[in-house]
Amino acid sequence: MAFDGLFTRSMSKELQSLTSGRITKIYQPNALEVVLQIRAAGQNSKLLFSIHPSYSRVHITDQSIENPADPPMFCMLLRKHIEGGFISSVIQDGFERVITFEIDSKNEIGDAVKRKLVIEIMGRHSNLLLIDAKNDVIIDSIKHLPPSMNSFRTVLPGQQYVAPPQQQKIALTSLSDVELKEVFSKQLTAKDIVEQFAGFSPLHANELLHRITTTDAVTACRQLMNEIATSANPTYVEQEGKIYFSPTALTHLSGAVTNYGTLGELLDRVFFARAKRDRVKQQAGDLERWLQNELNKLKLKQKKLQKDFERAQNLEQFQLYGELLMANLYNFEKGAEFVDVENYYSENAETVRIPISPRKTPIENAQSYYTKYNKAKTALVMIEEQKQKATEDINYLEMLTQQVQQASTKDIEEIREELAEQGLLRIRQAKRKKKATKPEPEKFVSTSGISISVGKNNKQNDYLTFKIGKRSEVWLHTKDIPGSHVVIHSENPDEQTLTEAAVLSAYFSKARDSSSVPVDYTEIRHVKKPNGAKPGFVIYFEQKTLYVTPDEAIVMQLKK
């Protein structure tokens, strides 16, 4: 992956469409992300800033991000200073991964003021800063950097803004044709290009070297930089399990290629699902740990029950010993530690040595084995019941674990509520009591225009299947694999819609990373909930099976 200086150059060009746009709303979904809603050229756009150490970026997004009920302090400060303002320019500093949004706004008394919103995309050192453009003083930033942490610059409110240190590399666009020929007359490696030229990551360095093998160096350089400047061909490549992306074609790679209309769409494809998972993990880390601990306890209990079950299976031997002792009461006396008797139940009538208690009479020893037999027989029934319950509980918690891993923030709260209703988890007290709301399954639309709903947790699954869905509509679920309930809101969907719904079912299941996943489908009238069954558990019949491979690109396309 490479959100390098070249990609930043392309992105800054794409973001020029926001110039003259008005900032209508500001949100901060979490500590590392800010979203501006901007009205520009007659349409609304969502501009996402992320300073996540692994997913730092800025781009226009089509995806929805849930916001907290109470906005963080930095969000409130942005609203105070730039909400209602107009973006006057979008500027990149050379080929550095820094983009500045200059904003014309107004202060509390209505006077015109200029502000800068600066995004520094530098991995774990990324930051988003609000600056007073008049004197370049920092108003505030998401991350603070005191002098004790960095001797080059201080990032604190009231301090003078100092840009990150520049790398002092050559801009490829500044070289003449003659200079380019001279530079590339030497045998350069990708490492050499990264070290010498501004904005290059190893990905784009390798792309340039590959192009030079098919044409002359000057043409290759000019062509690549022109494509970068115009975002000619936003490209997503998946090769050997790794993901690569670029504003231009990556001709040196041979993996599966997908092209997108804009860089924003490309970055949504690359980052959105991962960033969403990370956001949920921040809020559901304690829940995941609790689920894993409970699973570990149940699996340990299951092993112990299996050992008890194996011991209890000796009941037939206890019965045999009791009967043989009763048949030989006069062949041994009190005080012996064992007795040898003939096993008249066996065809060969072999001799059996039976351990006995020297403190008990012969009849007491026989009765002791009968007692062990009855206890073992009762224990077998109880152990079998406990084993079955432990298995059901493990399946239930594994299903919840899968749901947590694929959930949104709202889905997580519904899972907590479900566990509280089951008496398994004490729910956290909210700061203010929330009004009860109905579960909201996630909505998708097939390429044929047919609505599809997906339950993201058990509350949504039950509500979707038994409240929203009509008896004649099509219901889908992965075969023998924990996953979501999916309903096609049509009595007779076409093959394309059925396949796409099956892809959704496979994607929102434990088999998300598998291929050729079996998905059952039937009418909702054939789906039943057994009495006393746990939330989300159903049985169904008269089903047919499709085999599909989960595809995140298809899921995102259907979401739109």
XYZ file of C-alpha atoms in Angstrom:
560
model
C 0.000 0.000 0.000
C 1.202 3.529 -0.637
C -0.384 6.811 0.442
C 2.900 8.435 -0.523
C 3.696 11.940 -1.767
C 2.604 11.063 -5.302
C -0.744 9.764 -4.094
C -1.094 12.911 -1.959
C -0.481 14.989 -5.107
C -3.327 13.180 -6.890
C -5.602 13.512 -3.879
C -4.965 17.252 -3.555
C -6.009 17.609 -7.209
C -9.206 15.609 -6.618
C -10.058 17.701 -3.565
C -9.968 20.902 -5.631
C -13.638 20.150 -6.364
C -14.366 21.250 -2.782
C -12.958 24.761 -3.343
C -15.636 27.409 -2.661
C -17.629 24.736 -0.814
C -19.368 25.589 2.460
C -18.717 23.493 5.580
C -22.238 22.690 6.763
C -21.622 20.052 9.438
C -18.677 18.669 11.422
C -18.493 15.305 13.174
C -15.819 13.392 15.078
C -16.765 9.677 15.124
C -13.788 8.802 17.334
C -10.458 10.073 18.611
C -8.693 9.587 15.266
C -11.265 10.641 12.651
C -13.058 13.852 11.670
C -15.741 14.218 8.988
C -16.720 17.505 7.337
C -19.944 17.720 5.355
C -19.375 20.199 2.536
C -21.855 21.747 0.109
C -19.972 22.403 -3.146
C -21.044 22.637 -6.800
C -24.659 21.924 -5.894
C -24.040 18.690 -4.021
C -23.129 17.476 -0.543
C -19.825 15.661 0.028
C -18.336 14.029 3.108
C -14.645 14.726 3.616
C -12.935 12.209 5.905
C -9.732 12.990 7.817
C -8.049 10.051 9.557
C -4.844 10.115 11.587
C -4.974 6.388 12.359
C -1.379 5.039 12.558
C -2.133 2.404 9.908
C -4.969 4.040 7.923
C -4.038 7.747 7.911
C -5.603 9.486 4.917
C -7.903 12.235 3.645
C -10.535 11.760 0.953
C -14.172 12.195 -0.026
C -16.168 9.199 1.187
C -19.559 7.748 0.294
C -19.640 5.569 3.402
C -21.622 6.288 6.556
C -19.803 6.511 9.881
C -21.697 6.425 13.173
C -21.157 9.384 15.475
C -21.162 9.481 19.289
C -24.065 11.102 21.126
C -21.670 13.595 22.755
C -19.136 15.246 20.390
C -15.493 15.364 21.609
C -13.862 18.665 22.546
C -11.853 18.916 19.312
C -15.068 18.500 17.306
C -16.737 21.301 19.306
C -13.731 23.535 18.688
C -13.867 22.885 14.924
C -17.583 23.700 14.911
C -16.880 26.953 16.701
C -14.142 28.068 14.299
C -14.938 26.702 10.829
C -18.548 25.437 10.668
C -20.338 27.630 8.134
C -17.013 28.677 6.614
C -15.982 28.367 2.962
C -12.952 26.454 1.658
C -10.912 28.980 -0.330
C -8.071 26.656 -1.382
C -6.625 23.157 -1.055
C -2.812 23.125 -1.138
C -0.166 20.411 -0.974
C 3.295 21.341 0.244
C 5.501 20.182 -2.657
C 5.365 16.386 -2.721
C 5.077 16.144 1.068
C 2.203 14.225 2.625
C 0.701 17.429 4.002
C -2.491 19.068 2.680
C -3.708 22.471 3.888
C -7.341 23.579 3.617
C -7.601 27.371 3.787
C -11.000 28.391 5.151
C -12.780 31.763 5.201
C -14.915 31.848 8.325
C -16.307 34.204 10.961
C -15.615 34.579 14.665
C -18.113 34.880 17.530
C -18.918 38.544 16.767
C -19.270 38.007 13.035
C -15.905 39.364 11.847
C -14.227 37.605 8.919
C -11.313 35.374 9.917
C -9.076 32.926 8.066
C -8.325 29.459 9.379
C -6.221 26.564 8.141
C -7.044 22.917 8.630
C -3.834 20.924 8.082
C -3.710 17.140 7.703
C -0.264 15.568 8.120
C -0.280 12.006 6.782
C 2.761 10.403 8.374
C 1.781 6.997 9.747
C 1.889 6.926 13.543
C 3.013 10.593 13.529
C -0.093 11.743 11.603
C -1.991 14.744 12.931
C -4.849 17.148 12.178
C -4.344 20.764 13.209
C -6.499 23.902 13.231
C -4.392 27.031 12.702
C -5.059 30.771 12.781
C -3.987 31.778 9.259
C -3.258 35.374 10.301
C -0.219 34.526 12.397
C 0.179 30.735 11.888
C -0.577 30.023 15.551
C -1.983 26.600 16.445
C -5.525 26.846 17.810
C -5.588 23.125 18.615
C -4.776 19.689 17.200
C -5.931 16.119 17.725
C -2.472 15.117 18.952
C -0.328 17.331 21.148
C 3.464 17.239 20.882
C 5.300 18.918 23.802
C 8.965 19.972 23.561
C 9.995 16.965 25.654
C 8.807 14.670 22.856
C 10.171 16.566 19.851
C 13.002 19.073 19.756
C 12.262 20.159 16.163
C 8.748 21.496 16.742
C 6.106 21.870 19.439
C 2.465 21.090 18.624
C 0.388 22.719 21.371
C -2.375 25.355 21.400
C -0.885 28.857 21.229
C 2.402 27.696 19.675
C 3.671 28.830 16.275
C 2.973 26.208 13.618
C 6.095 24.612 12.182
C 5.634 22.191 9.291
C 7.157 18.691 9.550
C 10.796 18.610 8.390
C 11.092 18.304 4.617
C 13.181 15.527 3.109
C 15.045 17.758 0.673
C 14.619 15.434 -2.284
C 14.461 16.283 -5.973
C 11.052 16.770 -7.592
C 11.013 14.630 -10.724
C 8.844 17.258 -12.451
C 11.564 19.901 -11.972
C 14.102 18.056 -14.162
C 14.519 18.752 -17.869
C 14.566 15.999 -20.467
C 18.350 16.199 -20.621
C 18.643 15.895 -16.838
C 16.239 12.951 -16.792
C 18.295 11.140 -19.442
C 21.459 11.729 -17.457
C 19.934 10.554 -14.157
C 18.485 7.357 -15.635
C 21.560 6.593 -17.737
C 22.811 4.941 -14.558
C 21.341 1.645 -13.356
C 19.025 2.852 -10.588
C 17.218 0.619 -8.118
C 13.848 1.259 -6.506
C 15.694 2.187 -3.316
C 17.739 4.779 -5.221
C 14.576 6.396 -6.614
C 12.922 6.520 -3.164
C 16.027 8.135 -1.654
C 16.552 10.692 -4.440
C 13.096 11.766 -5.662
C 10.344 13.459 -3.684
C 7.058 11.635 -3.140
C 8.123 8.146 -4.229
C 7.387 5.021 -2.233
C 8.829 1.622 -3.262
C 5.534 0.847 -5.065
C 5.742 3.809 -7.437
C 9.520 3.460 -7.753
C 9.086 -0.109 -9.025
C 6.318 1.044 -11.365
C 8.595 3.695 -12.887
C 11.463 1.212 -13.349
C 9.104 -1.254 -15.034
C 7.858 1.411 -17.451
C 11.420 2.374 -18.332
C 11.943 -1.211 -19.575
C 9.161 -0.717 -22.147
C 9.982 2.836 -23.287
C 12.654 5.509 -22.798
C 13.189 7.066 -19.365
C 11.962 10.556 -20.303
C 8.670 9.270 -21.727
C 8.166 6.916 -18.788
C 8.773 9.707 -16.226
C 6.592 12.275 -17.990
C 3.781 9.777 -18.537
C 3.779 8.569 -14.923
C 3.832 12.076 -13.433
C 1.077 13.226 -15.798
C -1.113 10.294 -14.750
C -0.378 11.063 -11.101
C -1.339 14.714 -11.605
C -4.642 13.827 -13.275
C -5.552 10.723 -11.228
C -5.866 9.027 -14.593
C -6.696 5.516 -13.466
C -7.380 4.824 -9.743
C -6.266 1.206 -9.413
C -6.737 -1.508 -6.788
C -4.601 -4.643 -7.115
C -4.747 -7.786 -5.008
C -1.740 -10.046 -5.493
C -0.645 -12.999 -3.336
C -2.865 -11.851 -0.467
C -1.457 -8.290 -0.470
C -3.283 -5.118 -1.493
C -1.785 -2.306 -3.588
C -3.398 0.948 -4.702
C -2.407 3.909 -6.840
C -3.851 6.859 -8.813
C -2.420 5.217 -11.926
C -2.161 1.778 -13.508
C 0.350 -0.548 -11.777
C 1.745 -2.309 -14.807
C 4.508 -4.102 -12.885
C 1.955 -6.124 -10.882
C 0.093 -9.162 -12.210
C -2.664 -9.593 -9.600
C -6.421 -9.088 -9.898
C -7.096 -5.458 -10.905
C -10.139 -3.295 -10.121
C -10.435 0.285 -11.367
C -12.449 3.009 -9.677
C -13.898 6.313 -10.827
C -12.318 8.414 -8.079
C -9.582 8.184 -5.486
C -12.224 8.494 -2.771
C -13.995 5.357 -4.009
C -10.627 3.590 -4.216
C -9.707 4.448 -0.622
C -13.159 3.433 0.625
C -12.473 0.037 -0.954
C -9.007 -0.211 0.587
C -9.574 1.141 4.071
C -13.218 1.439 5.047
C -13.923 -2.125 6.227
C -10.599 -2.274 8.111
C -11.055 1.132 9.717
C -14.637 0.234 10.649
C -13.393 -2.966 12.294
C -10.787 -0.945 14.200
C -13.410 1.578 15.383
C -15.638 -1.216 16.659
C -12.682 -2.961 18.302
C -11.966 0.164 20.331
C -15.532 0.099 21.675
C -15.965 -3.673 21.914
C -12.545 -4.793 23.162
C -13.916 -5.586 26.619
C -16.818 -7.541 25.084
C -14.491 -9.578 22.889
C -12.279 -10.402 25.875
C -15.323 -11.429 27.928
C -16.603 -13.668 25.129
C -13.182 -15.287 24.706
C -12.857 -15.906 28.462
C -16.327 -17.476 28.600
C -15.492 -19.659 25.596
C -12.261 -20.807 27.242
C -14.174 -21.713 30.427
C -16.809 -23.654 28.482
C -14.220 -25.545 26.436
C -12.360 -26.504 29.630
C -15.670 -27.617 31.167
C -16.373 -29.646 28.033
C -13.068 -31.523 28.427
C -13.775 -32.271 32.096
C -17.278 -33.503 31.264
C -15.830 -35.802 28.630
C -13.464 -37.343 31.208
C -16.367 -37.746 33.658
C -18.400 -39.334 30.884
C -15.644 -41.841 30.131
C -15.363 -42.746 33.827
C -19.123 -43.103 34.179
C -19.181 -45.526 31.271
C -17.771 -48.178 33.681
C -21.337 -48.693 34.933
C -21.655 -52.073 33.168
C -18.551 -53.289 34.989
C -20.030 -52.125 38.328
C -23.240 -54.043 37.572
C -21.278 -57.178 36.609
C -19.168 -57.064 39.797
C -22.289 -56.630 41.939
C -24.056 -59.599 40.369
C -20.991 -61.876 40.530
C -20.472 -61.005 44.199
C -24.129 -61.718 44.986
C -23.776 -65.125 43.283
C -20.638 -65.915 45.343
C -21.545 -64.533 48.789
C -20.492 -67.769 50.521
C -17.177 -68.112 48.641
C -15.409 -65.281 50.507
C -15.415 -63.696 53.940
C -15.048 -60.224 55.468
C -11.417 -59.066 55.610
C -10.363 -60.004 52.081
C -9.088 -57.318 49.676
C -10.147 -59.138 46.516
C -12.000 -62.230 45.422
C -11.577 -64.442 42.336
C -14.881 -65.616 40.876
C -16.006 -67.315 37.695
C -17.696 -64.991 35.189
C -20.693 -67.096 34.227
C -21.843 -64.344 31.771
C -18.833 -65.062 29.553
C -18.753 -67.910 27.008
C -15.291 -68.937 28.192
C -16.255 -68.592 31.889
C -12.903 -66.982 32.704
C -11.961 -66.048 36.265
C -12.473 -62.390 37.267
C -10.618 -60.749 40.178
C -12.923 -58.220 41.928
C -11.482 -55.625 44.370
C -13.479 -55.510 47.638
C -13.295 -53.629 50.939
C -11.896 -55.733 53.811
C -14.023 -53.711 56.253
C -17.298 -54.711 54.595
C -19.221 -57.941 54.618
C -19.704 -59.831 51.308
C -23.237 -58.502 50.886
C -22.136 -54.944 51.709
C -19.447 -55.186 49.006
C -22.040 -56.380 46.479
C -24.397 -53.565 47.447
C -21.510 -51.073 47.123
C -21.064 -52.017 43.456
C -24.819 -51.747 42.850
C -24.710 -48.256 44.379
C -21.801 -47.282 42.093
C -23.760 -48.661 39.145
C -26.850 -46.560 39.950
C -24.770 -43.428 40.531
C -22.921 -43.915 37.255
C -26.174 -44.479 35.381
C -27.624 -41.235 36.795
C -24.351 -39.399 36.159
C -24.316 -40.454 32.508
C -27.698 -38.842 31.920
C -26.686 -35.639 33.736
C -23.271 -35.448 32.046
C -24.856 -35.950 28.634
C -27.260 -33.092 29.348
C -24.413 -30.840 30.545
C -22.292 -31.738 27.506
C -25.147 -30.828 25.198
C -25.753 -27.519 27.025
C -22.020 -26.698 26.964
C -21.952 -27.372 23.209
C -25.005 -25.143 22.671
C -23.448 -22.366 24.792
C -20.155 -22.622 22.870
C -22.002 -22.396 19.542
C -23.962 -19.400 20.830
C -20.876 -17.532 22.077
C -18.942 -18.330 18.889
C -21.845 -16.879 16.913
C -21.736 -13.733 19.073
C -17.951 -13.513 18.610
C -18.413 -13.595 14.830
C -21.126 -10.925 15.088
C -18.914 -8.663 17.226
C -16.084 -8.949 14.700
C -18.383 -7.752 11.894
C -20.562 -5.327 13.872
C -21.105 -1.599 13.826
C -21.190 0.510 16.982
C -24.990 0.237 17.215
C -24.829 -3.523 16.650
C -22.428 -3.835 19.600
C -24.881 -2.121 21.958
C -27.650 -4.488 20.843
C -25.374 -7.479 21.506
C -24.672 -6.154 25.015
C -28.429 -5.782 25.576
C -29.012 -9.347 24.373
C -26.408 -10.743 26.774
C -27.947 -8.737 29.616
C -31.409 -10.102 28.782
C -29.947 -13.616 28.829
C -28.512 -12.910 32.285
C -24.966 -13.477 31.055
C -23.575 -9.955 31.275
C -24.300 -6.929 33.425
C -24.994 -4.050 31.058
C -23.106 -0.816 31.511
C -25.205 2.072 32.788
C -25.629 4.796 30.177
C -25.096 8.438 31.116
C -28.671 9.126 30.098
C -31.435 6.667 29.466
C -31.911 5.997 25.774
C -35.290 5.657 24.199
C -35.977 2.056 23.180
C -35.631 1.612 19.434
C -36.449 -1.198 17.064
C -33.561 -3.221 15.624
C -32.454 -1.946 12.219
C -31.027 -4.629 9.899
C -28.555 -3.316 7.342
C -30.086 -2.522 3.953
C -28.695 -3.321 0.514
C -30.037 -3.072 -3.051
C -29.271 -5.687 -5.729
C -28.183 -4.678 -9.214
C -31.758 -5.511 -10.268
C -33.109 -2.939 -7.819
C -34.489 -5.429 -5.274
C -34.128 -4.640 -1.549
C -32.084 -7.034 0.608
C -31.826 -6.874 4.421
C -29.063 -8.356 6.585
C -29.272 -8.933 10.337
C -25.969 -7.993 12.006
C -26.793 -9.484 15.419
C -29.365 -11.842 16.952
C -31.864 -9.120 17.800
C -31.788 -7.961 14.182
C -31.878 -11.555 12.917
C -35.052 -12.406 14.844
C -36.690 -9.077 14.011
C -35.847 -9.422 10.315
C -37.010 -13.026 9.955
C -40.156 -12.965 12.079
C -41.293 -9.317 12.000
C -40.111 -7.580 8.824
C -39.907 -10.446 6.329
C -43.050 -11.715 4.636
C -43.752 -15.447 4.620
C -43.269 -15.725 0.857
C -39.966 -13.793 0.721
C -36.625 -15.568 0.312
C -34.486 -16.221 3.415
C -30.767 -17.132 3.287
C -28.172 -18.386 5.773
C -24.755 -20.030 5.507
C -25.040 -23.811 5.782
C -23.861 -25.075 9.209
C -21.774 -21.897 9.678
C -22.514 -19.038 12.152
C -23.735 -16.029 10.220
C -26.432 -13.433 9.554
C -30.027 -13.911 8.508
C -30.516 -12.424 5.025
C -33.897 -11.671 3.441
C -34.600 -10.796 -0.191
C -37.732 -8.666 -0.190
C -39.196 -10.397 -3.218
C -41.257 -13.518 -3.763
C -39.489 -14.421 -7.001
C -36.019 -12.800 -7.201
C -33.922 -13.171 -10.346
C -30.747 -15.300 -10.348
C -28.466 -12.258 -10.089
C -30.243 -10.991 -6.972
C -30.202 -14.462 -5.418
C -26.460 -14.781 -6.028
C -25.756 -11.313 -4.623
C -27.832 -12.066 -1.507
C -25.855 -15.303 -1.086
C -22.608 -13.289 -1.307
C -23.940 -11.009 1.474
C -24.816 -14.070 3.566
C -21.324 -15.535 3.108
C -19.631 -12.179 3.753
C -21.526 -11.595 7.022
C -20.609 -15.003 8.398
C -17.701 -16.823 9.997
C -16.689 -17.919 6.473
C -15.950 -14.357 5.291
C -12.359 -15.234 4.351
C -13.226 -18.577 2.720
C -14.164 -19.494 -0.843
C -17.017 -21.548 -2.270
C -19.150 -21.039 0.855
C -22.433 -23.049 0.969
C -25.488 -20.812 1.460
C -28.963 -22.276 2.035
C -32.070 -20.446 0.884
C -35.785 -21.074 1.373
C -39.020 -19.162 1.895
C -39.504 -17.542 5.298
C -42.586 -19.732 5.853
C -40.174 -22.680 6.192
C -38.107 -21.008 8.942
C -39.129 -21.830 12.525
C -37.863 -20.887 15.984
C -37.922 -23.797 18.472
C -39.473 -23.158 21.884
C -36.877 -21.919 24.353
C -34.224 -21.434 21.654
C -31.567 -18.778 22.148
C -31.846 -15.497 20.189
C -31.023 -15.891 16.506
C -31.335 -19.689 16.508
C -33.778 -21.180 13.986
C -34.443 -24.380 12.097
C -35.502 -24.470 8.453
C -36.431 -26.958 5.761
C -37.182 -27.325 2.032
C -33.971 -25.395 1.367
C -31.716 -25.283 -1.674
C -27.978 -24.525 -1.609
C -25.781 -22.074 -3.527
C -21.976 -21.926 -3.426
C -20.468 -18.431 -3.524
C -17.233 -16.650 -2.621
C -17.492 -13.542 -0.357
C -16.432 -10.352 -2.152
C -16.067 -7.066 -0.274
C -16.245 -5.045 -3.514
C -19.685 -6.512 -4.301
C -20.882 -5.818 -0.744
C -19.828 -2.155 -0.958
C -21.436 -1.832 -4.396
C -24.747 -3.248 -3.111
C -24.603 -0.924 -0.080
C -24.688 2.110 -2.362
